Tab-separated table of C-alpha atoms and ligand atoms in Angstrom:
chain	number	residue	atom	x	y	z
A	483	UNK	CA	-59.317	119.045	291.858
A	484	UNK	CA	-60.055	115.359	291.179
A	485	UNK	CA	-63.300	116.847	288.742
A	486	UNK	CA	-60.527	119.321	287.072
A	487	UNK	CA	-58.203	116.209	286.275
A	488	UNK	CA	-61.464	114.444	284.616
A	489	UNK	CA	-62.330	117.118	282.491
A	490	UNK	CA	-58.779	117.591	281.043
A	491	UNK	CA	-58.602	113.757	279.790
A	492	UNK	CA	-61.694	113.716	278.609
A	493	UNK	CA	-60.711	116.982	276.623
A	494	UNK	CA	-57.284	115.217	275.158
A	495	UNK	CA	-58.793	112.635	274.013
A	496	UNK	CA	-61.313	114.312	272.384
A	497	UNK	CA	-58.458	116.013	270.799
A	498	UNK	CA	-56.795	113.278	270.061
A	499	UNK	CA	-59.854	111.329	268.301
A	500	UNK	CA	-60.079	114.405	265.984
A	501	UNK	CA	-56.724	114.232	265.043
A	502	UNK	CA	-56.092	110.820	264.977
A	503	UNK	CA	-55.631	108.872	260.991
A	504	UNK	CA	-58.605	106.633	259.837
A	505	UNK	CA	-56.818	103.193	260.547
A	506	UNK	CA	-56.210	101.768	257.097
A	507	UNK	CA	-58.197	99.141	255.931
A	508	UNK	CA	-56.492	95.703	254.663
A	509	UNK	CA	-59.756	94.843	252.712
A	510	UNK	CA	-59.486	96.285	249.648
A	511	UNK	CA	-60.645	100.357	248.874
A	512	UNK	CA	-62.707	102.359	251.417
A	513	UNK	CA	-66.481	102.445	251.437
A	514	UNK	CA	-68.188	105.528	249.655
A	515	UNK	CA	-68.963	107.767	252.117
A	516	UNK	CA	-71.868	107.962	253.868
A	517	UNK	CA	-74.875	110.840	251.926
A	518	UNK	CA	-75.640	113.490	254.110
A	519	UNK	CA	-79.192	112.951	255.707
A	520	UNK	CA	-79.701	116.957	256.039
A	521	UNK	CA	-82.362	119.035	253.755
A	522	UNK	CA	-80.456	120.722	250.848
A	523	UNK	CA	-79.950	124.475	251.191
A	524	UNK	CA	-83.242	125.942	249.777
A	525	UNK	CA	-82.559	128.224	246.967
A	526	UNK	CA	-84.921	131.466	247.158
A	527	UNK	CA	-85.816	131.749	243.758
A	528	UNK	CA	-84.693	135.280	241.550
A	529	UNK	CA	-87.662	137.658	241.495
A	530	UNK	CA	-88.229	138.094	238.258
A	531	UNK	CA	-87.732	141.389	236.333
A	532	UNK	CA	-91.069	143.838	236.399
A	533	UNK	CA	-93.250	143.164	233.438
A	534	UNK	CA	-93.720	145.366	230.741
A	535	UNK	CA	-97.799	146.866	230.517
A	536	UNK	CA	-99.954	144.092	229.695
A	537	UNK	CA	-100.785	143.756	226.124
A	538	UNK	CA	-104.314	142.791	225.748
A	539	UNK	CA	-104.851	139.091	223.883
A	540	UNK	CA	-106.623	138.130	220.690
A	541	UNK	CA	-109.350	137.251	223.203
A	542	UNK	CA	-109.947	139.101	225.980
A	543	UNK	CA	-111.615	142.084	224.221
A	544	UNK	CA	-113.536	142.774	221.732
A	545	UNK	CA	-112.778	144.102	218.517
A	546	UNK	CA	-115.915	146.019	217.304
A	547	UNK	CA	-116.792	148.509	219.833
A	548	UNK	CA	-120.573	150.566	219.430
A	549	UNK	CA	-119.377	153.276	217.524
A	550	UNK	CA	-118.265	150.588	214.753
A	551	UNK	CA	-122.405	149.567	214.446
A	552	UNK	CA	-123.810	153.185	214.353
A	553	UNK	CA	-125.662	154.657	211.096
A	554	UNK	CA	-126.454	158.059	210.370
A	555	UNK	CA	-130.392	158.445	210.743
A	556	UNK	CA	-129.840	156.505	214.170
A	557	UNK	CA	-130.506	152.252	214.282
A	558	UNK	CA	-134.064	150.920	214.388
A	559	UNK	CA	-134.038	149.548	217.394
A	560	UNK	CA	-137.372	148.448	217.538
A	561	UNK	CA	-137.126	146.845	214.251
A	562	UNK	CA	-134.199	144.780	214.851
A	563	UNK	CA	-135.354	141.150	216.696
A	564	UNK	CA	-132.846	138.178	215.644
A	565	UNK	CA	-129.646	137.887	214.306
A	566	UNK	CA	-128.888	134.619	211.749
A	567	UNK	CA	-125.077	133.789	210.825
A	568	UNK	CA	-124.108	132.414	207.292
A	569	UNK	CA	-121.247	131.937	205.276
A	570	UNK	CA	-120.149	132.305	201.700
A	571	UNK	CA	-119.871	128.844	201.018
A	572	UNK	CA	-115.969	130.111	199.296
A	573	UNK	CA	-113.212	130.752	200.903
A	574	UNK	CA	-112.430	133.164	198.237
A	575	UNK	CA	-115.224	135.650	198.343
A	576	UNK	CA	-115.266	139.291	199.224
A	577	UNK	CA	-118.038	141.683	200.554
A	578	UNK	CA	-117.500	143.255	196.482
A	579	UNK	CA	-118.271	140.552	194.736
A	580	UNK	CA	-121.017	139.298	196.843
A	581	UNK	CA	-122.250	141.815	195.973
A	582	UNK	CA	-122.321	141.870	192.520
A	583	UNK	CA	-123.802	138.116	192.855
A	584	UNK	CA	-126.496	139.872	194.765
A	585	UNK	CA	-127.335	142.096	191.719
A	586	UNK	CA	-127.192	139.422	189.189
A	587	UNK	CA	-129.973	137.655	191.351
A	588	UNK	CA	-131.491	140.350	191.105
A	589	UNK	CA	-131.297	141.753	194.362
A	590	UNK	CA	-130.377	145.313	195.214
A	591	UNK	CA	-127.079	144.827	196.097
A	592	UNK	CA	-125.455	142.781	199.021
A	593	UNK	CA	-128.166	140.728	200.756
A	594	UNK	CA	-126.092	140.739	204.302
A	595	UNK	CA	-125.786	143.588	206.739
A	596	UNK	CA	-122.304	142.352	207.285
A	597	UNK	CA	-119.661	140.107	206.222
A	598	UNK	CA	-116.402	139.615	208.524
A	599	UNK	CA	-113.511	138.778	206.370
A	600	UNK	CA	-110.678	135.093	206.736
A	601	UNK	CA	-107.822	137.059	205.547
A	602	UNK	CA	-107.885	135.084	201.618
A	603	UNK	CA	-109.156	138.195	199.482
A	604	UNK	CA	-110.152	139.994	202.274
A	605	UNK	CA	-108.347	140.893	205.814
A	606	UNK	CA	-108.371	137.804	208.395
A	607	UNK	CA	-111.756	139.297	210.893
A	608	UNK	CA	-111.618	142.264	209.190
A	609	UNK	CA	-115.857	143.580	209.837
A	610	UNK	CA	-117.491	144.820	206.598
A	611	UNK	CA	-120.514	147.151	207.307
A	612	UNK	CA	-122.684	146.907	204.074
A	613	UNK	CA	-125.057	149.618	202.542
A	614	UNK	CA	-127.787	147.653	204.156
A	615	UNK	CA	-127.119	148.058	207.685
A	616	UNK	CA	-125.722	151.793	207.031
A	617	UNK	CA	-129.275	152.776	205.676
A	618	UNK	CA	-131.193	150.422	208.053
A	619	UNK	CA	-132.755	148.295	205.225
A	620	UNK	CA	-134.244	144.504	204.911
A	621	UNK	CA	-132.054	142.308	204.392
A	622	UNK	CA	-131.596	139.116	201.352
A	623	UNK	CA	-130.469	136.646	203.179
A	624	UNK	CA	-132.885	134.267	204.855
A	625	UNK	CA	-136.087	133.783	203.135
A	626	UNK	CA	-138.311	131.983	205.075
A	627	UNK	CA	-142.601	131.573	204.837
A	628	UNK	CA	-144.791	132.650	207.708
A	629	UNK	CA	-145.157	130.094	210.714
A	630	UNK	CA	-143.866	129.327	213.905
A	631	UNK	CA	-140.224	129.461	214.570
A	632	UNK	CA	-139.140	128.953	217.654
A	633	UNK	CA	-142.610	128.842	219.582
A	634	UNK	CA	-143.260	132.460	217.821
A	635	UNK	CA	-145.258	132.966	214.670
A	636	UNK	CA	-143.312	134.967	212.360
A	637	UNK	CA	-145.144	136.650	209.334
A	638	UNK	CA	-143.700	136.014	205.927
A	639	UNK	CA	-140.262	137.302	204.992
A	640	UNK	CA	-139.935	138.160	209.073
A	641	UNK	CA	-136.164	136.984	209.414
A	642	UNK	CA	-135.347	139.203	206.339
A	643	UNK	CA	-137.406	142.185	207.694
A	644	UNK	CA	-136.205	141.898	211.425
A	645	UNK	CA	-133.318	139.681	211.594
A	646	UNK	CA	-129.375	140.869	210.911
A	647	UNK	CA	-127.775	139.151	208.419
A	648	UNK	CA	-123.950	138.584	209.049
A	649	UNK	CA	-122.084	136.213	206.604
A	650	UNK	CA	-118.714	134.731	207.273
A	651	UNK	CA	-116.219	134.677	204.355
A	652	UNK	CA	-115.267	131.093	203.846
A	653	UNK	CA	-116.929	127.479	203.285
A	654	UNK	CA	-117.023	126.470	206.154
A	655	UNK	CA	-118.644	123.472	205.706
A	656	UNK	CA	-115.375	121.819	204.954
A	657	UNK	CA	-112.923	124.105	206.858
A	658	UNK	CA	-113.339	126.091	210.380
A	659	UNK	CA	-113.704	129.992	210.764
A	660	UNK	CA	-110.350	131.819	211.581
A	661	UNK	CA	-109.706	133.179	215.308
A	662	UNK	CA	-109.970	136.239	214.515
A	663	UNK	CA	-113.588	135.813	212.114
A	664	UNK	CA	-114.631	134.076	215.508
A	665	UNK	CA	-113.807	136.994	217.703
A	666	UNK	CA	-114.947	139.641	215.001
A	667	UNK	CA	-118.120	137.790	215.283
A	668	UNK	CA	-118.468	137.293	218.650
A	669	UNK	CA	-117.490	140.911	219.042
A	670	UNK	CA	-120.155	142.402	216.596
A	671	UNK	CA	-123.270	140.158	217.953
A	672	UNK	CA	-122.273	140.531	222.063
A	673	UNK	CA	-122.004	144.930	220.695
A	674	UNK	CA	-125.696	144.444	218.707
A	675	UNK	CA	-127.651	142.206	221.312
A	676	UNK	CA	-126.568	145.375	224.089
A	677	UNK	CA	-127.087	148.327	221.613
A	678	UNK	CA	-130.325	147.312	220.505
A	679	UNK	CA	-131.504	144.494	222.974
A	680	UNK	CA	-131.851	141.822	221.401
A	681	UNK	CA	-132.792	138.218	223.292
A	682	UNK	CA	-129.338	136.725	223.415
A	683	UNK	CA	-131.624	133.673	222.734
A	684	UNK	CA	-132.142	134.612	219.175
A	685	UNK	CA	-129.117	134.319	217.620
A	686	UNK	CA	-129.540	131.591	214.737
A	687	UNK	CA	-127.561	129.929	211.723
A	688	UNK	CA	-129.507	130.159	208.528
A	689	UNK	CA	-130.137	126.322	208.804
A	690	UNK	CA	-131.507	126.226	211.755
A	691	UNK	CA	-134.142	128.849	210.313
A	692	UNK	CA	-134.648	127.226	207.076
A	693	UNK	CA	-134.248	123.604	207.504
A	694	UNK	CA	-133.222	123.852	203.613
A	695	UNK	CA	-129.655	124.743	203.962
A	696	UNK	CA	-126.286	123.558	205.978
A	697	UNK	CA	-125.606	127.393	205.937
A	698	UNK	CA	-122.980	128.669	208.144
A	699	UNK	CA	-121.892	125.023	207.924
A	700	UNK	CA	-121.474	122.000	209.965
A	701	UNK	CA	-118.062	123.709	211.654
A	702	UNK	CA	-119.558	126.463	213.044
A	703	UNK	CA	-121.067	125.595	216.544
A	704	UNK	CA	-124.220	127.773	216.735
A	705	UNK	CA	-124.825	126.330	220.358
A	706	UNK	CA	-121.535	126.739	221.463
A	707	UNK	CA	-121.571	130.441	219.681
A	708	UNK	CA	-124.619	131.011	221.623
A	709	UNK	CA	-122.915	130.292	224.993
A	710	UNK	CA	-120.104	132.299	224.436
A	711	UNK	CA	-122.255	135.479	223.605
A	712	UNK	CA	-124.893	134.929	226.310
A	713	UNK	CA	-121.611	135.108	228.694
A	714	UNK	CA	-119.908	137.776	227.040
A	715	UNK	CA	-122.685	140.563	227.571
A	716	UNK	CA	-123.394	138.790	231.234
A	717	UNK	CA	-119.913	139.333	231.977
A	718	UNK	CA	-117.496	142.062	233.186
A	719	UNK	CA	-117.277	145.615	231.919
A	720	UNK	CA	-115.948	145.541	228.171
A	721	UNK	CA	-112.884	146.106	226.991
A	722	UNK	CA	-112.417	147.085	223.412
A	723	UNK	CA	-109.537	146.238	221.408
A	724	UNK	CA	-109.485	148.544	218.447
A	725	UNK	CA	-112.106	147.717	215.692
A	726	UNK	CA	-110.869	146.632	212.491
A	727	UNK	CA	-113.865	147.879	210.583
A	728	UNK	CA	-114.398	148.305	206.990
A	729	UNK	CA	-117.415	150.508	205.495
A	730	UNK	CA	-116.114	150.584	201.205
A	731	UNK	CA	-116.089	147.825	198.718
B	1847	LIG	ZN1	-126.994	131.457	204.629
């Protein structure tokens, strides 16, 4: 009984200290009240809406696939042993009249196996396949004596009779190659070094050949161009991403 009696103060009171006014201060306006010490309410985040089917990026394929590099009578496979990069030295140039410069040398026609366009006079990566890779042919574009290149000894006019010439559109000794020249490029020497087997080693810029020339220019990176390509064709299967190839003038 005496335990019951407890219990029921202890109850009113507690009543009565819920319900009983803040005594009001005489010192001027109350404090701020006290922050809360507890975690905020975590907020699950929204999941976001399903995605819509991946589109592939500039670079994560390739944009000249094998059938873009075949010829009619079949490549030389055997024949084929380096590849050298130039460039036009003009932003302005097109496979065409390269071609007719070619002639007026002298020559029979375009001296490069391909030229990969900036998008000025002709489309931005665009991959030109010239007469001389379409019948197989030596090339005009890196004349160079017999001797020993690279710790090999190369007869005279070897890089014109084995190597593939590709020439970037653009001087690109005072301005960079596009994105898309870059990937074109990338693209079309990662598709010949696996098609014919070519030493991912012997990819070269006509300077480095020569020794006479700044040809492809001081802002293309052939070491850094190397690197890429040597891990492109170590690397996962290939994906193509729809050539943008070119065979007429
Ligand atoms: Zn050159």
């Amino acid at each position: 009984m005496q335990r019951i009696a407890w219990c029921a103060a202890a109850l009113a009171l507690a009543v009565a200290g819920c319900q009983s006014p803040a005594p009001k201060s005489t010192l001027g306006p109350p404090p701020p009240p006290v922050l809360s010490t507890r975690a905020p309410r975590v907020v699950e985040p929204i999941a976001p809406p399903p995605r819509a089917p991946e589109i592939v990026p500039p670079r994560a394929g390739r944009t000249v696939s094998p059938a873009d590099i075949q010829v009619p009578g079949g490549i030389r496979r055997n024949n084929w042993k380096v590849i050298v990069v130039h460039h036009a030295a003009s932003a302005k140039a097109t496979p065409q009249g390269m071609d007719a410069y070619h002639r007026q040398r002298g020559w029979d026609g375009l001296g490069y196996h391909f030229v990969i366009g900036n998008g000025v006079n002709y489309p931005d990566g665009r991959l030109f396949v010239g007469p001389r890779w379409k019948g197989q042919r030596t090339g005009a574009h890196c004349k160079a004596s017999a001797g020993r290149y690279f710790g090999t000894y190369c007869p005279n006019n070897y890089f014109n009779e084995h190597g593939i010439g590709i020439c970037l559109i653009g001087d690109l000794d005072t301005e960079p190659p596009t994105a898309r020249q870059l990937q074109t490029l990338e693209s079309l020497i990662a598709v010949l070094i696996e098609e014919i087997g070519i030493n991912p080693s012997r990819i070269y810029g006509h300077g480095e050949v020569t020794h006479k020339t700044a040809c492809p220019g001081r802002h293309v990176n052939m070491p850094a161009l190397r690197r890429s390509i040597a891990a492109a064709v170590a690397g996962p299967p290939t994906v193509y991403g729809g050539a943008a190839t070119g065979t007429r003038y």
